[in-house]
Amino acid sequence: MSLREFLGQMEKENQIRHVKDAVSTLFEISLIMKGFDNQCPILLFENVEDFETNIVANVCGTRQRICAALGIDEDRLYARLIEAWSSPRNPKIIENAPVKESTGKADLSRFPILTHFGKDAGPYITSAVVYAKSVDGKVENVSVHRLQVLDKTHLAIRLVPRHLFKLWKMAKEAGKDLDVSISIGVHPAVMLAASSPVPFGVSEFAVANALMRDHLRLVECENVEAWAPADAELVLEGRISATKEVNEGPFVDVTGTYDIVRKQPVVEVVSVMHRKDFLYQGLLPSGSEHRLLMGLPHEVLIWEAVSKVVPKVYAVNLSMGGSGWLHAIISIDKQLDGDAKNALLGAFAAHPSLKHAVVVDSDINVYDSADVEWAVATRFQASKDLVVIKNVRGSTLDSSADQETGLTSKMGIDATRPFAKPKEKFERANIPSRKRAETVLRKLTGL
Ligand SMILES: Cc1cc2nc3c(=O)[nH]c(=O)nc-3n(C[C@H](O)[C@H](O)[C@H](O)COP(=O)(O)O)c2cc1C
């Protein structure tokens, strides 16, 4: 299964907006992407100034579309992810891959790489799925990384200290560069798997294959020791240098503010392979697609952790206002007062970047911020229901935290009804149903 097969399906469902006007990779495409953020359509830019290549964007921009790509209903999403994480299956290896239709030397200036925001250091690849294996060949890893274009054959890669960083460190200690494949234009299941925090040692390609019900195919790279999706649109073959580092950034991350400039490793791109009529995939930093891909897998982790300490978890929302990363709203059933505080502790442990969390009862809609605020207004007492944890590791993406160490403060709000007071005190007042008035209302409002 490929991105273009999925786009074919979305075309039939009228979910693609074709942009035929000429637009530039410098700010113009990102401006249009931002204009459509939080709205449904996939965008297909068919007239990219100075390039033959079309650009597709906002592919994983909504939960519904991610579910459509996985062929499941929304209420099955968490369970499907948990299933795939716990039973990864190795993908099939093939030789004559569509992505090998055209192979050749690296020249990044051929690709329509976007410059997104005014103070960006320059053009960045933002939808890249990076594969690497450990120098002893025992561990494989796939994750999403932003890549800053330095020149025709070099990129700077942002490595947060997680698994790819660990593989790179291991290679560095052995005095070796780390071979990587960098795939652009892959099926949404591959993007979602690569954004998933599975344990070190689990290959996210195997997770993607489980999500795709054994329809992921891999191909061996030609010039580096790496695998890549056989149906990708474009693959860069490269090596992360053991020694060369440059200033990376400034660049906008998931919060919509500029991340700090850091020394990050350089990737030498040695060769490329792509489909003859390949598509380039754009992804707007801090857009809803970025927030969903980062946040969704962590909602699952929170849901699992909180499920262990309370009888029922109804929903978890890493809200867009919290950048899909820093704020969680969790609706639960509790058994005893105090359970909601354990739910808060579970959530913070499950998603270390989480900064603020609100636990509500099941009658509160976690996706409606006014409803959540109403719960805080009517069910929360700061002197009893507030949890503050100081000097704890959080997200380096939060401008108010120490962005070098990630040290921050966290706040949990228990906005569930206290059992000590009668339930009726917290009930939302209801107006009895009256058919005639409802008909009049519908006429007046047109709804
Ligand atoms: C659009 C997008 C961009 C991302 N950019 C980066 C990045 O530049 N560097 C990074 O280390 N992680 C980045 N991430 C997060 C990682 O891909 C994610 O945390 C992944 O689970 C890490 O993989 P690992 O668990 O194998 O370490 C990004 C995620 C998304 C969805």
Tab-separated table of C-alpha atoms and ligand atoms in Angstrom:
chain	number	residue	atom	x	y	z
A	1	MET	CA	0.000	0.000	0.000
A	2	SER	CA	1.259	3.438	-0.862
A	3	LEU	CA	0.551	7.107	-0.280
A	4	ARG	CA	-0.712	7.448	-3.842
A	5	GLU	CA	-3.171	4.570	-3.433
A	6	PHE	CA	-4.514	6.339	-0.345
A	7	LEU	CA	-4.723	9.616	-2.270
A	8	GLY	CA	-6.701	7.757	-4.982
A	9	GLN	CA	-9.184	6.681	-2.306
A	10	MET	CA	-9.369	10.247	-0.927
A	11	GLU	CA	-9.923	11.660	-4.441
A	12	LYS	CA	-12.992	9.436	-4.812
A	13	GLU	CA	-14.268	10.740	-1.473
A	14	ASN	CA	-13.756	14.335	-2.631
A	15	GLN	CA	-11.183	15.033	0.056
A	16	ILE	CA	-8.510	16.568	-2.157
A	17	ARG	CA	-8.339	20.257	-3.035
A	18	HIS	CA	-6.322	20.799	-6.217
A	19	VAL	CA	-4.332	24.045	-6.244
A	20	LYS	CA	-3.661	24.923	-9.879
A	21	ASP	CA	-2.377	28.483	-9.407
A	22	ALA	CA	1.386	29.020	-9.509
A	23	VAL	CA	2.854	29.116	-6.018
A	24	SER	CA	6.365	29.324	-4.626
A	25	THR	CA	8.100	27.010	-2.140
A	26	LEU	CA	9.193	30.176	-0.309
A	27	PHE	CA	6.381	31.000	2.175
A	28	GLU	CA	3.525	30.813	-0.383
A	29	ILE	CA	2.746	27.110	-0.025
A	30	SER	CA	3.090	27.227	3.770
A	31	LEU	CA	0.768	30.268	3.874
A	32	ILE	CA	-1.920	28.329	2.010
A	33	MET	CA	-1.332	25.261	4.207
A	34	LYS	CA	-1.841	27.436	7.290
A	35	GLY	CA	-5.005	28.915	5.803
A	36	PHE	CA	-6.432	25.416	5.545
A	37	ASP	CA	-5.200	24.206	8.931
A	38	ASN	CA	-7.859	22.497	11.062
A	39	GLN	CA	-9.968	22.059	7.945
A	40	CYS	CA	-10.490	18.861	6.104
A	41	PRO	CA	-8.980	18.773	2.658
A	42	ILE	CA	-5.718	17.309	1.533
A	43	LEU	CA	-3.969	19.938	-0.600
A	44	LEU	CA	-2.364	19.051	-3.918
A	45	PHE	CA	-0.197	21.824	-5.350
A	46	GLU	CA	-0.001	21.185	-9.083
A	47	ASN	CA	1.861	24.273	-10.242
A	48	VAL	CA	4.933	24.707	-8.049
A	49	GLU	CA	7.066	27.544	-9.357
A	50	ASP	CA	10.478	26.416	-10.707
A	51	PHE	CA	9.718	22.695	-10.154
A	52	GLU	CA	8.041	19.917	-12.144
A	53	THR	CA	7.086	18.098	-8.959
A	54	ASN	CA	3.642	18.324	-7.346
A	55	ILE	CA	3.408	18.783	-3.591
A	56	VAL	CA	0.845	17.056	-1.404
A	57	ALA	CA	0.094	18.395	2.091
A	58	ASN	CA	-2.188	17.860	5.097
A	59	VAL	CA	-2.470	14.124	4.408
A	60	CYS	CA	-2.813	13.164	8.106
A	61	GLY	CA	-4.533	16.436	9.057
A	62	THR	CA	-7.582	14.922	10.790
A	63	ARG	CA	-8.296	11.942	13.045
A	64	GLN	CA	-10.977	10.794	10.602
A	65	ARG	CA	-8.474	10.656	7.752
A	66	ILE	CA	-5.917	8.738	9.820
A	67	CYS	CA	-8.680	6.231	10.622
A	68	ALA	CA	-9.684	6.058	6.939
A	69	ALA	CA	-6.054	5.235	6.070
A	70	LEU	CA	-6.058	2.437	8.658
A	71	GLY	CA	-9.494	1.219	7.534
A	72	ILE	CA	-11.031	1.518	11.021
A	73	ASP	CA	-13.739	3.446	12.871
A	74	GLU	CA	-12.521	6.219	15.190
A	75	ASP	CA	-13.505	4.357	18.347
A	76	ARG	CA	-11.085	1.545	17.391
A	77	LEU	CA	-8.057	3.799	16.912
A	78	TYR	CA	-6.346	3.385	20.300
A	79	ALA	CA	-6.984	-0.371	20.382
A	80	ARG	CA	-5.611	-0.743	16.838
A	81	LEU	CA	-2.429	1.146	17.755
A	82	ILE	CA	-1.916	-0.891	20.926
A	83	GLU	CA	-2.406	-4.102	18.919
A	84	ALA	CA	0.190	-3.050	16.323
A	85	TRP	CA	2.699	-1.872	18.950
A	86	SER	CA	2.485	-5.185	20.795
A	87	SER	CA	2.549	-7.451	17.733
A	88	PRO	CA	4.810	-5.909	15.086
A	89	ARG	CA	5.262	-8.027	11.955
A	90	ASN	CA	8.215	-7.871	9.599
A	91	PRO	CA	7.329	-6.399	6.202
A	92	LYS	CA	7.868	-8.225	2.934
A	93	ILE	CA	11.114	-7.430	1.111
A	94	ILE	CA	10.945	-6.879	-2.650
A	95	GLU	CA	13.513	-6.064	-5.343
A	96	ASN	CA	11.747	-4.250	-8.175
A	97	ALA	CA	10.370	-1.408	-6.146
A	98	PRO	CA	8.364	1.487	-7.596
A	99	VAL	CA	10.657	3.895	-5.734
A	100	LYS	CA	13.587	2.588	-7.813
A	101	GLU	CA	12.072	3.792	-11.113
A	102	SER	CA	14.673	6.517	-11.100
A	103	THR	CA	17.954	6.392	-9.180
A	104	GLY	CA	20.916	8.713	-9.233
A	105	LYS	CA	23.262	11.112	-7.546
A	106	ALA	CA	22.114	13.407	-4.781
A	107	ASP	CA	21.115	16.952	-5.647
A	108	LEU	CA	18.693	18.425	-3.124
A	109	SER	CA	18.128	21.542	-5.240
A	110	ARG	CA	15.972	19.374	-7.566
A	111	PHE	CA	13.322	18.926	-4.877
A	112	PRO	CA	10.667	21.507	-3.909
A	113	ILE	CA	11.649	21.718	-0.243
A	114	LEU	CA	9.576	24.341	1.544
A	115	THR	CA	10.594	27.384	3.567
A	116	HIS	CA	7.716	27.763	6.020
A	117	PHE	CA	8.011	30.708	8.418
A	118	GLY	CA	9.581	34.162	8.325
A	119	LYS	CA	12.542	33.552	10.626
A	120	ASP	CA	13.292	29.949	9.543
A	121	ALA	CA	16.960	29.212	8.904
A	122	GLY	CA	15.976	28.121	5.379
A	123	PRO	CA	14.236	25.256	3.575
A	124	TYR	CA	13.447	22.186	5.669
A	125	ILE	CA	12.165	18.681	4.955
A	126	THR	CA	9.402	18.110	7.542
A	127	SER	CA	7.717	14.834	6.543
A	128	ALA	CA	10.796	12.581	6.473
A	129	VAL	CA	10.744	9.069	7.908
A	130	VAL	CA	14.295	8.129	8.871
A	131	TYR	CA	15.422	4.497	9.119
A	132	ALA	CA	18.690	3.348	10.719
A	133	LYS	CA	20.084	0.204	12.289
A	134	SER	CA	22.671	-0.238	15.028
A	135	VAL	CA	26.279	-0.847	13.969
A	136	ASP	CA	25.980	-4.468	15.137
A	137	GLY	CA	22.822	-4.801	12.988
A	138	LYS	CA	20.689	-5.955	15.924
A	139	VAL	CA	18.418	-2.934	16.403
A	140	GLU	CA	16.362	-1.146	13.752
A	141	ASN	CA	14.595	2.184	14.269
A	142	VAL	CA	12.311	4.429	12.255
A	143	SER	CA	11.334	7.951	13.344
A	144	VAL	CA	10.302	11.333	11.922
A	145	HIS	CA	12.960	14.081	11.894
A	146	ARG	CA	13.166	17.565	10.487
A	147	LEU	CA	16.063	18.112	8.108
A	148	GLN	CA	17.514	21.505	7.261
A	149	VAL	CA	18.982	21.900	3.784
A	150	LEU	CA	22.615	23.027	4.033
A	151	ASP	CA	23.623	22.607	0.376
A	152	LYS	CA	22.984	20.229	-2.543
A	153	THR	CA	24.176	17.149	-0.657
A	154	HIS	CA	24.032	18.011	3.047
A	155	LEU	CA	21.289	18.281	5.646
A	156	ALA	CA	21.287	19.026	9.379
A	157	ILE	CA	19.174	16.528	11.323
A	158	ARG	CA	17.431	17.349	14.628
A	159	LEU	CA	17.976	14.417	16.983
A	160	VAL	CA	16.049	14.637	20.256
A	161	PRO	CA	17.797	12.240	22.680
A	162	ARG	CA	15.689	9.195	21.844
A	163	HIS	CA	16.291	6.125	19.743
A	164	LEU	CA	17.893	7.484	16.570
A	165	PHE	CA	20.107	9.665	18.761
A	166	LYS	CA	21.114	6.501	20.660
A	167	LEU	CA	21.953	4.631	17.418
A	168	TRP	CA	23.958	7.628	16.228
A	169	LYS	CA	25.869	7.754	19.565
A	170	MET	CA	26.611	4.013	19.305
A	171	ALA	CA	27.971	4.481	15.766
A	172	LYS	CA	29.979	7.536	16.872
A	173	GLU	CA	31.575	5.546	19.713
A	174	ALA	CA	32.554	2.891	17.143
A	175	GLY	CA	34.076	5.698	15.028
A	176	LYS	CA	31.523	5.217	12.242
A	177	ASP	CA	28.985	7.342	10.397
A	178	LEU	CA	25.406	6.042	10.637
A	179	ASP	CA	23.742	4.921	7.390
A	180	VAL	CA	20.152	6.116	6.984
A	181	SER	CA	17.320	6.070	4.506
A	182	ILE	CA	15.149	9.195	4.471
A	183	SER	CA	11.744	8.474	2.953
A	184	ILE	CA	9.332	11.188	1.847
A	185	GLY	CA	5.787	10.486	0.667
A	186	VAL	CA	4.817	7.339	2.573
A	187	HIS	CA	1.462	5.832	3.559
A	188	PRO	CA	-0.098	7.487	6.686
A	189	ALA	CA	0.330	4.229	8.643
A	190	VAL	CA	4.114	4.536	8.198
A	191	MET	CA	4.008	8.167	9.422
A	192	LEU	CA	1.936	7.155	12.450
A	193	ALA	CA	4.172	4.173	13.285
A	194	ALA	CA	7.309	6.318	12.940
A	195	SER	CA	5.781	8.847	15.366
A	196	SER	CA	4.995	6.099	17.891
A	197	PRO	CA	7.056	5.788	21.079
A	198	VAL	CA	7.594	2.017	20.944
A	199	PRO	CA	10.498	0.522	22.973
A	200	PHE	CA	14.077	0.607	21.677
A	201	GLY	CA	14.579	-2.520	19.594
A	202	VAL	CA	11.107	-2.560	18.029
A	203	SER	CA	11.225	-1.597	14.352
A	204	GLU	CA	8.517	0.917	13.503
A	205	PHE	CA	8.421	-0.511	9.957
A	206	ALA	CA	7.169	-3.755	11.545
A	207	VAL	CA	4.603	-1.723	13.508
A	208	ALA	CA	3.511	-0.002	10.277
A	209	ASN	CA	3.218	-3.384	8.587
A	210	ALA	CA	0.961	-4.604	11.399
A	211	LEU	CA	-1.140	-1.430	11.044
A	212	MET	CA	-1.325	-2.048	7.288
A	213	ARG	CA	-2.300	-5.710	7.696
A	214	ASP	CA	0.904	-6.944	6.020
A	215	HIS	CA	0.765	-4.544	3.083
A	216	LEU	CA	4.025	-2.695	3.721
A	217	ARG	CA	6.836	-3.634	1.349
A	218	LEU	CA	10.466	-2.677	1.891
A	219	VAL	CA	13.380	-2.426	-0.508
A	220	GLU	CA	17.101	-2.398	0.133
A	221	CYS	CA	18.914	0.878	-0.492
A	222	GLU	CA	21.597	0.863	-3.179
A	223	ASN	CA	24.424	2.800	-1.542
A	224	VAL	CA	23.850	2.606	2.206
A	225	GLU	CA	22.964	-0.217	4.579
A	226	ALA	CA	19.310	0.613	5.090
A	227	TRP	CA	15.770	-0.324	4.086
A	228	ALA	CA	13.037	1.965	2.838
A	229	PRO	CA	9.344	1.610	1.900
A	230	ALA	CA	9.297	0.202	-1.647
A	231	ASP	CA	6.255	2.346	-2.463
A	232	ALA	CA	7.643	5.643	-1.122
A	233	GLU	CA	7.611	8.605	-3.482
A	234	LEU	CA	11.193	9.673	-2.797
A	235	VAL	CA	14.086	8.204	-0.791
A	236	LEU	CA	17.360	9.925	0.083
A	237	GLU	CA	20.223	7.617	0.993
A	238	GLY	CA	22.652	9.173	3.437
A	239	ARG	CA	25.023	8.976	6.371
A	240	ILE	CA	24.793	10.870	9.657
A	241	SER	CA	28.318	12.079	10.301
A	242	ALA	CA	30.032	10.888	13.477
A	243	THR	CA	31.977	14.133	13.686
A	244	LYS	CA	30.382	16.992	11.735
A	245	GLU	CA	27.858	19.165	13.555
A	246	VAL	CA	26.370	22.546	12.622
A	247	ASN	CA	23.994	25.094	14.113
A	248	GLU	CA	20.497	23.776	13.396
A	249	GLY	CA	17.610	26.246	13.200
A	250	PRO	CA	15.980	28.492	14.103
A	251	PHE	CA	12.886	26.555	13.194
A	252	VAL	CA	9.267	26.435	14.309
A	253	ASP	CA	8.292	23.351	16.292
A	254	VAL	CA	4.954	21.934	17.443
A	255	THR	CA	4.091	24.867	19.759
A	256	GLY	CA	4.244	27.380	16.888
A	257	THR	CA	7.199	29.207	18.475
A	258	TYR	CA	10.825	29.024	17.420
A	259	ASP	CA	12.871	26.194	18.864
A	260	ILE	CA	16.339	27.229	20.053
A	261	VAL	CA	19.405	26.858	17.817
A	262	ARG	CA	21.528	23.841	18.771
A	263	LYS	CA	24.548	22.017	17.373
A	264	GLN	CA	23.140	19.022	15.487
A	265	PRO	CA	24.732	16.373	13.246
A	266	VAL	CA	25.170	16.686	9.504
A	267	VAL	CA	23.784	14.113	7.059
A	268	GLU	CA	25.635	13.567	3.813
A	269	VAL	CA	23.145	12.568	1.133
A	270	VAL	CA	24.931	10.161	-1.207
A	271	SER	CA	22.186	9.179	-3.640
A	272	VAL	CA	18.464	9.369	-4.301
A	273	MET	CA	15.756	7.143	-5.690
A	274	HIS	CA	12.223	8.117	-6.618
A	275	ARG	CA	9.226	7.284	-8.715
A	276	LYS	CA	9.352	8.880	-12.174
A	277	ASP	CA	6.443	11.236	-11.405
A	278	PHE	CA	7.139	11.452	-7.681
A	279	LEU	CA	5.168	13.655	-5.308
A	280	TYR	CA	6.886	15.679	-2.612
A	281	GLN	CA	5.100	15.689	0.760
A	282	GLY	CA	4.805	18.919	2.733
A	283	LEU	CA	3.904	19.060	6.436
A	284	LEU	CA	3.333	22.363	8.197
A	285	PRO	CA	5.303	22.642	11.473
A	286	SER	CA	2.847	23.346	14.333
A	287	GLY	CA	-0.096	22.597	12.042
A	288	SER	CA	-2.806	20.178	13.109
A	289	GLU	CA	-1.112	17.346	11.163
A	290	HIS	CA	2.134	17.828	13.100
A	291	ARG	CA	0.208	18.001	16.403
A	292	LEU	CA	-1.923	14.959	15.639
A	293	LEU	CA	0.980	12.760	14.576
A	294	MET	CA	3.005	13.724	17.640
A	295	GLY	CA	0.083	13.676	20.068
A	296	LEU	CA	-2.093	10.751	19.069
A	297	PRO	CA	0.332	7.970	20.052
A	298	HIS	CA	0.851	9.714	23.397
A	299	GLU	CA	-2.896	9.869	24.001
A	300	VAL	CA	-2.771	6.079	23.738
A	301	LEU	CA	0.049	5.899	26.308
A	302	ILE	CA	-1.926	8.149	28.697
A	303	TRP	CA	-5.097	6.131	28.149
A	304	GLU	CA	-3.239	2.879	28.958
A	305	ALA	CA	-1.529	4.299	32.063
A	306	VAL	CA	-4.658	5.931	33.498
A	307	SER	CA	-6.707	2.793	32.778
A	308	LYS	CA	-4.473	1.005	35.279
A	309	VAL	CA	-5.444	3.318	38.170
A	310	VAL	CA	-9.147	4.103	37.626
A	311	PRO	CA	-12.099	1.868	36.697
A	312	LYS	CA	-12.742	3.503	33.301
A	313	VAL	CA	-11.129	6.032	30.978
A	314	TYR	CA	-13.579	7.494	28.458
A	315	ALA	CA	-11.395	9.819	26.395
A	316	VAL	CA	-8.021	11.534	26.269
A	317	ASN	CA	-7.441	14.718	24.331
A	318	LEU	CA	-4.003	16.244	23.838
A	319	SER	CA	-5.706	19.482	22.944
A	320	MET	CA	-4.805	21.703	19.993
A	321	GLY	CA	-4.587	24.700	22.373
A	322	GLY	CA	-1.801	22.830	24.187
A	323	SER	CA	-0.145	22.237	20.796
A	324	GLY	CA	-1.253	18.602	20.780
A	325	TRP	CA	1.629	17.960	23.169
A	326	LEU	CA	1.610	19.916	26.444
A	327	HIS	CA	-2.023	19.747	27.663
A	328	ALA	CA	-4.152	16.667	28.285
A	329	ILE	CA	-7.816	16.452	29.209
A	330	ILE	CA	-8.831	13.045	30.470
A	331	SER	CA	-12.371	11.903	31.253
A	332	ILE	CA	-12.767	9.081	33.747
A	333	ASP	CA	-15.007	7.248	36.167
A	334	LYS	CA	-13.495	7.255	39.624
A	335	GLN	CA	-14.271	4.910	42.509
A	336	LEU	CA	-12.998	7.054	45.360
A	337	ASP	CA	-11.941	10.663	45.803
A	338	GLY	CA	-8.199	10.655	45.205
A	339	ASP	CA	-8.435	8.405	42.142
A	340	ALA	CA	-8.310	11.449	39.867
A	341	LYS	CA	-4.981	12.495	41.395
A	342	ASN	CA	-3.566	9.049	40.645
A	343	ALA	CA	-4.890	9.501	37.103
A	344	LEU	CA	-2.916	12.756	36.892
A	345	LEU	CA	0.260	11.061	38.121
A	346	GLY	CA	-0.265	8.225	35.621
A	347	ALA	CA	-0.668	10.710	32.782
A	348	PHE	CA	2.503	12.634	33.677
A	349	ALA	CA	4.503	9.405	33.884
A	350	ALA	CA	3.133	8.121	30.560
A	351	HIS	CA	3.929	11.280	28.597
A	352	PRO	CA	6.975	13.015	30.097
A	353	SER	CA	6.502	16.149	27.960
A	354	LEU	CA	3.026	16.718	29.405
A	355	LYS	CA	2.865	19.985	31.338
A	356	HIS	CA	-0.763	20.533	32.383
A	357	ALA	CA	-3.453	17.903	32.759
A	358	VAL	CA	-7.120	18.169	33.688
A	359	VAL	CA	-9.137	15.150	34.825
A	360	VAL	CA	-12.903	15.417	34.363
A	361	ASP	CA	-15.974	13.210	34.802
A	362	SER	CA	-17.495	11.312	31.898
A	363	ASP	CA	-20.278	13.898	31.347
A	364	ILE	CA	-17.665	16.432	30.196
A	365	ASN	CA	-16.687	16.556	26.538
A	366	VAL	CA	-12.872	16.561	26.480
A	367	TYR	CA	-12.889	18.076	22.961
A	368	ASP	CA	-14.971	21.108	24.033
A	369	SER	CA	-12.763	23.612	25.870
A	370	ALA	CA	-15.789	25.570	27.230
A	371	ASP	CA	-17.174	22.352	28.729
A	372	VAL	CA	-13.808	21.564	30.323
A	373	GLU	CA	-13.553	25.103	31.689
A	374	TRP	CA	-17.080	24.711	33.119
A	375	ALA	CA	-15.937	21.579	34.969
A	376	VAL	CA	-12.954	23.494	36.367
A	377	ALA	CA	-15.246	26.386	37.360
A	378	THR	CA	-17.831	24.243	39.153
A	379	ARG	CA	-15.991	21.124	40.410
A	380	PHE	CA	-12.452	22.215	41.264
A	381	GLN	CA	-11.074	23.685	44.505
A	382	ALA	CA	-7.459	24.817	44.170
A	383	SER	CA	-6.678	24.241	47.867
A	384	LYS	CA	-7.587	20.521	47.589
A	385	ASP	CA	-7.621	19.531	43.948
A	386	LEU	CA	-4.427	21.027	42.555
A	387	VAL	CA	-1.218	19.048	42.056
A	388	VAL	CA	2.015	20.967	41.332
A	389	ILE	CA	5.266	19.147	40.632
A	390	LYS	CA	8.357	21.345	40.591
A	391	ASN	CA	11.706	20.802	38.851
A	392	VAL	CA	10.611	17.866	36.785
A	393	ARG	CA	11.674	16.940	33.255
A	394	GLY	CA	9.231	18.190	30.647
A	395	SER	CA	9.370	19.433	27.095
A	396	THR	CA	12.263	21.444	25.662
A	397	LEU	CA	9.715	22.833	23.185
A	398	ASP	CA	8.011	24.897	25.923
A	399	SER	CA	9.428	28.427	25.802
A	400	SER	CA	8.760	28.907	29.536
A	401	ALA	CA	10.788	25.802	30.538
A	402	ASP	CA	14.567	25.464	30.651
A	403	GLN	CA	14.944	24.535	27.000
A	404	GLU	CA	18.408	23.024	27.426
A	405	THR	CA	17.596	20.654	30.319
A	406	GLY	CA	13.830	20.420	29.860
A	407	LEU	CA	13.303	21.202	33.559
A	408	THR	CA	9.858	22.630	34.200
A	409	SER	CA	6.874	22.684	36.571
A	410	LYS	CA	3.778	20.575	35.977
A	411	MET	CA	0.227	21.218	37.088
A	412	GLY	CA	-2.591	18.731	37.436
A	413	ILE	CA	-6.213	19.745	38.007
A	414	ASP	CA	-8.725	17.343	39.492
A	415	ALA	CA	-12.000	18.739	38.127
A	416	THR	CA	-14.069	15.672	39.012
A	417	ARG	CA	-17.087	15.914	41.335
A	418	PRO	CA	-16.131	15.300	44.981
A	419	PHE	CA	-18.051	12.349	46.453
A	420	ALA	CA	-18.382	14.225	49.768
A	421	LYS	CA	-21.125	16.459	48.293
A	422	PRO	CA	-24.457	15.283	46.802
A	423	LYS	CA	-24.250	14.425	43.078
A	424	GLU	CA	-27.205	16.732	42.280
A	425	LYS	CA	-25.098	19.770	43.255
A	426	PHE	CA	-23.010	19.194	40.141
A	427	GLU	CA	-25.690	18.227	37.665
A	428	ARG	CA	-26.252	20.354	34.605
A	429	ALA	CA	-29.779	21.775	34.644
A	430	ASN	CA	-32.002	20.370	31.921
A	431	ILE	CA	-35.081	21.826	30.202
A	432	PRO	CA	-37.761	19.153	29.596
A	433	SER	CA	-38.299	18.220	25.956
A	434	ARG	CA	-41.292	19.932	24.228
A	435	LYS	CA	-41.972	18.945	20.590
A	436	ARG	CA	-43.752	22.154	19.551
A	437	ALA	CA	-41.049	24.426	20.971
A	438	GLU	CA	-38.372	22.279	19.349
A	439	THR	CA	-40.068	22.678	15.952
A	440	VAL	CA	-40.255	26.441	16.442
A	441	LEU	CA	-36.604	26.500	17.468
A	442	ARG	CA	-35.550	24.532	14.379
A	443	LYS	CA	-37.492	26.971	12.187
A	444	LEU	CA	-35.848	29.953	13.842
A	445	THR	CA	-32.307	28.613	13.761
A	446	GLY	CA	-32.545	26.682	10.482
A	447	LEU	CA	-30.822	23.697	12.166
B	1	LIG	C1	6.068	15.955	12.015
B	1	LIG	C2	7.006	15.444	13.066
B	1	LIG	C3	8.263	15.990	13.188
B	1	LIG	C4	9.148	15.514	14.140
B	1	LIG	N1	10.401	16.032	14.203
B	1	LIG	C5	11.308	15.496	15.042
B	1	LIG	C6	12.670	15.930	15.016
B	1	LIG	O1	13.038	16.811	14.246
B	1	LIG	N2	13.543	15.323	15.856
B	1	LIG	C7	13.162	14.322	16.714
B	1	LIG	O2	14.018	13.787	17.404
B	1	LIG	N3	11.867	13.914	16.774
B	1	LIG	C8	10.945	14.469	15.949
B	1	LIG	N4	9.660	14.037	15.971
B	1	LIG	C9	9.227	13.084	17.011
B	1	LIG	C10	9.690	11.682	16.758
B	1	LIG	O3	9.534	11.281	15.433
B	1	LIG	C11	8.894	10.763	17.672
B	1	LIG	O4	9.096	11.181	18.993
B	1	LIG	C12	9.291	9.332	17.550
B	1	LIG	O5	8.410	8.558	18.307
B	1	LIG	C13	10.694	9.077	18.052
B	1	LIG	O6	11.033	7.789	17.665
B	1	LIG	P1	11.732	6.757	18.659
B	1	LIG	O7	10.688	6.383	19.669
B	1	LIG	O8	12.114	5.629	17.777
B	1	LIG	O9	12.896	7.466	19.254
B	1	LIG	C14	8.752	14.486	15.017
B	1	LIG	C15	7.478	13.928	14.890
B	1	LIG	C16	6.616	14.406	13.932
B	1	LIG	C17	5.266	13.767	13.795
